[in-house]
CSV table of C-alpha atoms in Angstrom, one decimal:
chain,number,residue,atom,x,y,z
A,272,UNK,CA,-25.6,-5.9,-13.5
A,273,UNK,CA,-22.5,-4.6,-11.8
A,274,UNK,CA,-19.7,-7.0,-11.3
A,275,UNK,CA,-16.3,-6.9,-9.5
A,276,UNK,CA,-13.2,-5.9,-11.5
A,277,UNK,CA,-10.4,-8.4,-11.2
A,278,UNK,CA,-7.1,-6.9,-12.0
A,279,UNK,CA,-3.8,-8.1,-13.6
A,280,UNK,CA,-0.8,-6.8,-11.4
A,281,UNK,CA,2.3,-5.0,-12.6
A,282,UNK,CA,5.6,-6.1,-11.2
A,283,UNK,CA,8.6,-3.7,-10.5
A,284,UNK,CA,12.2,-4.8,-10.3
A,285,UNK,CA,14.1,-3.3,-7.3
A,286,UNK,CA,17.7,-3.4,-6.0
A,287,UNK,CA,16.3,-4.9,-2.8
A,288,UNK,CA,13.7,-7.3,-4.3
A,289,UNK,CA,13.7,-11.1,-4.3
A,290,UNK,CA,11.6,-14.0,-5.5
A,291,UNK,CA,9.0,-14.4,-2.7
A,292,UNK,CA,6.3,-12.9,-4.8
A,293,UNK,CA,6.7,-16.1,-6.9
A,294,UNK,CA,7.2,-18.6,-4.2
A,295,UNK,CA,4.5,-17.2,-1.8
A,296,UNK,CA,1.9,-15.9,-4.2
A,297,UNK,CA,2.5,-18.0,-7.4
A,298,UNK,CA,3.0,-14.9,-9.7
A,299,UNK,CA,5.1,-15.5,-12.8
A,300,UNK,CA,8.2,-13.2,-12.5
A,301,UNK,CA,10.8,-12.2,-15.1
A,302,UNK,CA,13.5,-11.4,-12.6
A,303,UNK,CA,14.9,-12.7,-9.4
A,304,UNK,CA,14.9,-9.1,-8.0
A,305,UNK,CA,11.1,-8.2,-8.1
A,306,UNK,CA,10.4,-6.0,-5.2
A,307,UNK,CA,6.9,-4.7,-5.8
A,308,UNK,CA,3.6,-6.1,-7.1
A,309,UNK,CA,1.4,-3.1,-8.1
A,310,UNK,CA,-1.8,-5.0,-7.4
A,311,UNK,CA,-4.4,-2.3,-7.9
A,312,UNK,CA,-3.0,0.7,-9.7
A,313,UNK,CA,-3.9,3.4,-12.2
A,314,UNK,CA,-0.6,5.3,-11.6
A,315,UNK,CA,1.3,5.9,-14.9
A,316,UNK,CA,4.4,4.1,-13.7
A,317,UNK,CA,2.3,0.9,-13.5
A,318,UNK,CA,-1.3,0.6,-14.6
A,319,UNK,CA,-3.3,-2.6,-14.0
A,320,UNK,CA,-5.6,-4.2,-16.6
A,321,UNK,CA,-9.0,-5.6,-16.0
A,322,UNK,CA,-9.1,-9.4,-16.5
A,323,UNK,CA,-12.8,-10.1,-16.6
A,324,UNK,CA,-16.3,-9.0,-17.7
A,325,UNK,CA,-17.5,-6.3,-20.0
A,326,UNK,CA,-14.3,-4.2,-19.3
A,327,UNK,CA,-11.8,-7.1,-19.9
A,328,UNK,CA,-8.6,-5.6,-21.4
A,329,UNK,CA,-9.4,-2.0,-20.2
A,330,UNK,CA,-6.7,-0.2,-18.3
A,331,UNK,CA,-7.7,1.1,-14.9
A,332,UNK,CA,-6.8,4.7,-15.6
A,333,UNK,CA,-8.9,4.7,-18.8
A,334,UNK,CA,-11.8,3.1,-16.9
A,335,UNK,CA,-11.6,5.8,-14.3
A,336,UNK,CA,-12.0,8.5,-17.0
A,337,UNK,CA,-14.5,6.7,-19.4
A,338,UNK,CA,-16.8,5.1,-16.9
A,339,UNK,CA,-16.8,7.3,-13.7
A,340,UNK,CA,-20.2,5.8,-12.7
A,341,UNK,CA,-18.3,2.6,-11.7
A,342,UNK,CA,-16.6,4.7,-8.9
A,343,UNK,CA,-19.5,6.8,-7.9
A,344,UNK,CA,-18.8,9.7,-10.2
A,345,UNK,CA,-15.7,11.0,-8.3
A,346,UNK,CA,-14.5,14.5,-8.4
A,347,UNK,CA,-10.7,13.5,-8.5
A,348,UNK,CA,-8.9,13.5,-11.9
A,349,UNK,CA,-6.9,10.5,-11.0
A,350,UNK,CA,-7.7,7.2,-9.2
A,351,UNK,CA,-6.6,8.2,-5.7
A,352,UNK,CA,-5.4,4.9,-4.2
A,353,UNK,CA,-2.6,2.3,-5.0
A,354,UNK,CA,-2.3,-1.2,-3.5
A,355,UNK,CA,1.1,-2.9,-3.5
A,356,UNK,CA,2.7,-6.1,-2.1
A,357,UNK,CA,6.3,-5.5,-1.3
A,358,UNK,CA,9.0,-8.3,-0.9
A,359,UNK,CA,12.0,-6.8,0.9
A,360,UNK,CA,14.8,-9.4,0.3
A,361,UNK,CA,17.2,-6.6,1.3
A,362,UNK,CA,16.7,-3.3,3.3
A,363,UNK,CA,14.8,-0.5,1.5
A,364,UNK,CA,16.3,2.9,1.5
A,365,UNK,CA,15.5,5.2,4.4
A,366,UNK,CA,13.0,7.6,2.8
A,367,UNK,CA,10.3,10.1,3.3
A,368,UNK,CA,7.3,11.3,1.3
A,369,UNK,CA,5.9,14.7,0.8
A,370,UNK,CA,2.3,15.8,1.5
A,371,UNK,CA,-0.1,16.8,-1.3
A,372,UNK,CA,0.9,20.5,-1.3
A,373,UNK,CA,4.5,19.9,-1.6
A,374,UNK,CA,4.0,17.0,-4.0
A,375,UNK,CA,1.8,18.8,-6.3
A,376,UNK,CA,3.9,22.0,-6.4
A,377,UNK,CA,7.3,20.2,-6.6
A,378,UNK,CA,6.6,16.9,-8.4
A,379,UNK,CA,3.3,17.5,-10.2
A,380,UNK,CA,1.6,14.6,-8.4
A,381,UNK,CA,-0.1,13.8,-5.1
A,382,UNK,CA,1.8,13.4,-1.9
A,383,UNK,CA,2.1,10.0,-0.3
A,384,UNK,CA,0.6,8.9,2.9
A,385,UNK,CA,0.6,5.1,3.2
A,386,UNK,CA,0.1,2.2,5.6
A,387,UNK,CA,1.5,-1.3,6.0
A,388,UNK,CA,0.1,-4.6,6.9
A,389,UNK,CA,2.9,-7.2,7.7
A,390,UNK,CA,2.1,-10.3,5.7
A,391,UNK,CA,5.2,-12.0,7.0
A,392,UNK,CA,8.5,-11.2,8.8
A,393,UNK,CA,11.5,-13.3,9.5
A,394,UNK,CA,12.7,-13.6,13.1
A,395,UNK,CA,14.4,-10.4,14.1
A,396,UNK,CA,13.1,-8.3,11.3
A,397,UNK,CA,12.8,-4.6,11.8
A,398,UNK,CA,11.4,-1.5,10.2
A,399,UNK,CA,12.6,2.1,10.6
A,400,UNK,CA,9.7,4.2,11.7
A,401,UNK,CA,10.5,7.8,12.7
A,402,UNK,CA,13.6,9.5,14.0
A,403,UNK,CA,15.1,11.0,17.2
A,404,UNK,CA,15.9,14.6,16.0
A,405,UNK,CA,14.3,17.4,17.9
A,406,UNK,CA,14.8,20.2,15.4
A,407,UNK,CA,15.5,20.6,11.7
A,408,UNK,CA,19.0,21.8,12.6
A,409,UNK,CA,19.6,18.6,14.5
A,410,UNK,CA,18.2,16.4,11.8
A,411,UNK,CA,20.5,18.1,9.2
A,412,UNK,CA,23.5,17.7,11.5
A,413,UNK,CA,22.8,14.0,12.1
A,414,UNK,CA,22.3,13.3,8.4
A,415,UNK,CA,25.4,15.3,7.4
A,416,UNK,CA,27.5,13.5,10.0
A,417,UNK,CA,26.1,10.0,9.1
A,418,UNK,CA,24.8,9.4,12.7
A,419,UNK,CA,22.3,6.9,11.5
A,420,UNK,CA,22.2,4.7,14.5
A,421,UNK,CA,21.4,7.7,16.7
A,422,UNK,CA,19.0,9.3,14.3
A,423,UNK,CA,16.8,6.4,13.1
A,424,UNK,CA,14.2,4.7,15.2
A,425,UNK,CA,14.1,0.9,14.7
A,426,UNK,CA,11.0,-1.3,15.6
A,427,UNK,CA,10.7,-5.1,15.5
A,428,UNK,CA,7.8,-6.4,13.6
A,429,UNK,CA,5.9,-9.7,13.2
A,430,UNK,CA,3.1,-11.1,11.0
A,431,UNK,CA,-0.2,-9.2,11.4
A,432,UNK,CA,1.3,-5.9,12.6
A,433,UNK,CA,-0.2,-2.7,11.1
A,434,UNK,CA,1.6,0.8,10.7
A,435,UNK,CA,0.2,4.0,9.5
A,436,UNK,CA,2.9,6.1,7.8
A,437,UNK,CA,1.6,9.7,7.2
A,438,UNK,CA,3.6,11.9,4.7
A,439,UNK,CA,6.6,13.4,6.5
A,440,UNK,CA,7.4,10.2,8.3
A,441,UNK,CA,11.0,8.9,7.9
A,442,UNK,CA,10.7,5.2,7.3
A,443,UNK,CA,12.1,2.0,5.7
A,444,UNK,CA,11.1,-1.6,5.4
A,445,UNK,CA,13.9,-4.0,6.6
A,446,UNK,CA,15.0,-7.2,5.0
A,447,UNK,CA,13.0,-10.3,5.5
A,448,UNK,CA,9.6,-8.5,5.5
A,449,UNK,CA,6.7,-8.8,3.1
A,450,UNK,CA,3.9,-6.2,3.4
A,451,UNK,CA,0.7,-5.2,1.8
A,452,UNK,CA,0.8,-1.4,1.3
A,453,UNK,CA,-2.2,0.9,0.8
A,454,UNK,CA,-1.1,4.4,-0.2
A,455,UNK,CA,-2.1,7.4,-2.2
A,456,UNK,CA,-1.5,7.0,-5.8
A,457,UNK,CA,2.0,8.6,-5.9
A,458,UNK,CA,5.5,7.5,-6.8
A,459,UNK,CA,7.4,10.3,-5.3
A,460,UNK,CA,10.0,9.1,-2.9
A,461,UNK,CA,12.8,11.2,-1.3
A,462,UNK,CA,15.8,9.0,-0.2
A,463,UNK,CA,17.6,10.1,3.0
A,464,UNK,CA,20.0,7.2,3.2
A,465,UNK,CA,20.7,4.1,1.0
A,466,UNK,CA,23.5,2.3,2.9
A,467,UNK,CA,26.1,3.5,0.4
A,468,UNK,CA,25.1,0.6,-1.8
A,469,UNK,CA,25.7,0.4,-5.6
A,470,UNK,CA,24.1,-1.4,-8.4
A,471,UNK,CA,25.8,-3.9,-10.8
A,472,UNK,CA,27.4,-1.0,-12.7
A,473,UNK,CA,28.8,0.5,-9.5
A,474,UNK,CA,26.4,3.4,-9.4
A,475,UNK,CA,24.8,4.6,-6.2
A,476,UNK,CA,21.2,5.8,-6.2
A,477,UNK,CA,20.4,9.5,-5.9
A,478,UNK,CA,19.7,11.0,-2.5
A,479,UNK,CA,17.3,13.9,-1.8
A,480,UNK,CA,18.5,15.5,1.3
A,481,UNK,CA,17.1,19.0,0.8
A,482,UNK,CA,13.7,17.7,-0.1
A,483,UNK,CA,13.8,15.4,2.9
A,484,UNK,CA,14.6,18.2,5.2
A,485,UNK,CA,11.8,20.2,3.7
A,486,UNK,CA,9.1,17.6,4.3
A,487,UNK,CA,10.1,15.6,7.4
A,488,UNK,CA,7.8,16.0,10.4
A,489,UNK,CA,9.9,17.2,13.3
A,490,UNK,CA,9.7,15.9,16.0
A,491,UNK,CA,8.4,12.4,15.1
A,492,UNK,CA,5.1,11.5,16.8
A,493,UNK,CA,3.4,8.1,16.5
A,494,UNK,CA,-0.1,8.3,15.1
A,495,UNK,CA,-2.8,7.2,17.5
A,496,UNK,CA,-4.6,4.2,16.1
A,497,UNK,CA,-7.9,2.9,17.3
A,498,UNK,CA,-8.0,-0.6,15.9
A,499,UNK,CA,-11.4,-2.3,16.3
A,500,UNK,CA,-12.6,-5.8,15.5
A,501,UNK,CA,-16.2,-7.0,14.9
A,502,UNK,CA,-16.9,-10.8,15.0
A,503,UNK,CA,-19.5,-12.7,12.9
A,504,UNK,CA,-19.5,-16.3,14.1
A,505,UNK,CA,-15.9,-17.5,13.4
A,506,UNK,CA,-15.2,-14.6,10.9
A,507,UNK,CA,-14.3,-11.0,11.7
A,508,UNK,CA,-13.7,-7.6,10.3
A,509,UNK,CA,-10.8,-5.6,11.7
A,510,UNK,CA,-10.8,-1.8,11.1
A,511,UNK,CA,-7.1,-0.6,11.1
A,512,UNK,CA,-7.4,3.0,10.1
A,513,UNK,CA,-10.1,5.5,8.9
A,514,UNK,CA,-8.1,8.5,7.5
A,515,UNK,CA,-8.5,11.4,5.1
A,516,UNK,CA,-7.0,9.2,2.3
A,517,UNK,CA,-8.1,5.7,2.9
A,518,UNK,CA,-9.9,3.3,5.3
A,519,UNK,CA,-8.3,-0.1,5.6
A,520,UNK,CA,-9.8,-3.3,6.9
A,521,UNK,CA,-8.9,-7.0,7.3
A,522,UNK,CA,-11.6,-9.4,6.4
A,523,UNK,CA,-10.8,-12.8,8.1
A,524,UNK,CA,-13.2,-15.4,6.7
A,525,UNK,CA,-13.7,-18.6,8.5
A,526,UNK,CA,-17.0,-19.8,7.1
A,527,UNK,CA,-19.2,-16.9,6.0
A,528,UNK,CA,-18.8,-13.2,6.4
A,529,UNK,CA,-21.4,-10.6,5.2
A,530,UNK,CA,-20.0,-7.2,4.1
A,531,UNK,CA,-21.8,-4.0,3.5
A,532,UNK,CA,-20.3,-1.2,1.5
A,533,UNK,CA,-19.7,2.2,3.2
A,534,UNK,CA,-18.0,4.0,0.3
A,535,UNK,CA,-18.5,4.4,-3.5
A,536,UNK,CA,-16.1,1.4,-4.3
A,537,UNK,CA,-13.9,-1.0,-2.4
A,538,UNK,CA,-10.4,-2.5,-3.1
A,539,UNK,CA,-9.5,-5.9,-2.0
A,540,UNK,CA,-6.5,-8.3,-2.0
A,541,UNK,CA,-6.6,-12.0,-1.0
A,542,UNK,CA,-3.3,-12.5,1.0
A,543,UNK,CA,-4.1,-16.0,2.2
A,544,UNK,CA,-6.5,-18.9,1.6
A,545,UNK,CA,-9.3,-19.8,-0.7
A,546,UNK,CA,-13.0,-19.0,-1.0
A,547,UNK,CA,-15.9,-17.4,-2.9
A,548,UNK,CA,-17.3,-13.9,-3.4
A,549,UNK,CA,-21.1,-14.0,-3.7
A,550,UNK,CA,-23.1,-11.0,-5.0
A,551,UNK,CA,-26.9,-11.3,-5.0
A,552,UNK,CA,-28.5,-14.6,-6.0
A,553,UNK,CA,-26.7,-15.2,-9.3
A,554,UNK,CA,-23.1,-14.0,-9.0
A,555,UNK,CA,-20.3,-16.2,-7.5
A,556,UNK,CA,-16.6,-15.6,-8.0
A,557,UNK,CA,-13.8,-18.0,-7.0
A,558,UNK,CA,-11.1,-16.2,-4.8
A,559,UNK,CA,-7.6,-17.4,-4.0
A,560,UNK,CA,-4.3,-16.1,-2.6
A,561,UNK,CA,-2.8,-13.3,-4.8
A,562,UNK,CA,-6.1,-12.2,-6.5
A,563,UNK,CA,-6.9,-8.5,-6.5
A,564,UNK,CA,-10.2,-6.8,-7.3
A,565,UNK,CA,-12.4,-3.7,-7.0
A,566,UNK,CA,-16.0,-3.9,-6.1
A,567,UNK,CA,-17.6,-1.0,-8.0
A,568,UNK,CA,-20.3,1.4,-7.2
A,569,UNK,CA,-23.8,-0.2,-7.4
A,570,UNK,CA,-22.8,-3.3,-5.3
A,571,UNK,CA,-23.9,-2.5,-1.8
A,572,UNK,CA,-23.6,-5.8,-0.1
A,573,UNK,CA,-21.7,-9.1,-0.7
A,574,UNK,CA,-20.9,-12.4,1.0
A,575,UNK,CA,-17.5,-14.0,1.5
A,576,UNK,CA,-17.4,-17.7,2.0
A,577,UNK,CA,-14.4,-20.0,2.7
A,578,UNK,CA,-11.2,-19.9,4.6
A,579,UNK,CA,-9.2,-16.8,3.6
A,580,UNK,CA,-7.7,-13.5,4.7
A,581,UNK,CA,-8.3,-10.3,2.7
A,582,UNK,CA,-7.0,-6.8,3.1
A,583,UNK,CA,-9.5,-4.3,1.8
A,584,UNK,CA,-9.6,-0.5,1.5
A,585,UNK,CA,-12.0,2.3,0.6
A,586,UNK,CA,-11.4,5.9,-0.4
A,587,UNK,CA,-11.1,8.1,2.7
A,588,UNK,CA,-13.0,11.3,3.7
A,589,UNK,CA,-11.2,13.5,1.2
A,590,UNK,CA,-12.1,11.2,-1.7
A,591,UNK,CA,-15.8,10.7,-1.2
């Protein structure tokens, strides 16, 4: 009988990272500068391991290749999605990601469209989302002149906000923000600006100005989101985005919530609370904050019970 795949995260040290992934989620960290929890990942820079069941100890990338039936026999060579939790103790670099065509031709991997759910944000916290340049020439001039305050578009954020960040969008997460990020499985980032900061050895990080000019969408246009919410007694399902690459939902469980699958497999991350996942009459799994799992192909319906908040995603139209 099919069963969910619970995953062991991989942690990434970052110049802007901190310790909130330990204090907020209880993860055991080896550094005081952990910026990213790669929660559901088959990317070679951080592959998650299955923690339970018949596939315990298997790496997710190997499982994708050796047992495609778990994922509905997909056509893609690589697992297409990546779920992260980011702790921005300091500002992230201002950056932009390529689309699939540019990413594959220049970096040998997928482009990177992503989205953010704001788990928490300190008062006054902001993100950079878009820019004010009207042409590539103006964008280059403002970058070369260091006119960052005039170029970059800053937006205040709060807990529960959601942002869709298509490839080509100049962006950065500001300090004091924790997010859950759903993205294409790519680690290609082009840095536009890094606040001229240096590491402990006095080295600044590489910038990628020409690549950024190549891939940035000009002018910036905010994507139109049609966020919907369906209530089931005290529980609810919020649909944030249905895109080519991923569909993303929030399952807010207050009592019982019935879920029906609409895709070959589903990714899920518990960001708050405690409860149970029930499949059929005989399978019950305890869930708590910081757990991440995949519901594989063959499980069409399940029940969530308890008091918890889960961010879930499914492969989008391009990956079905």
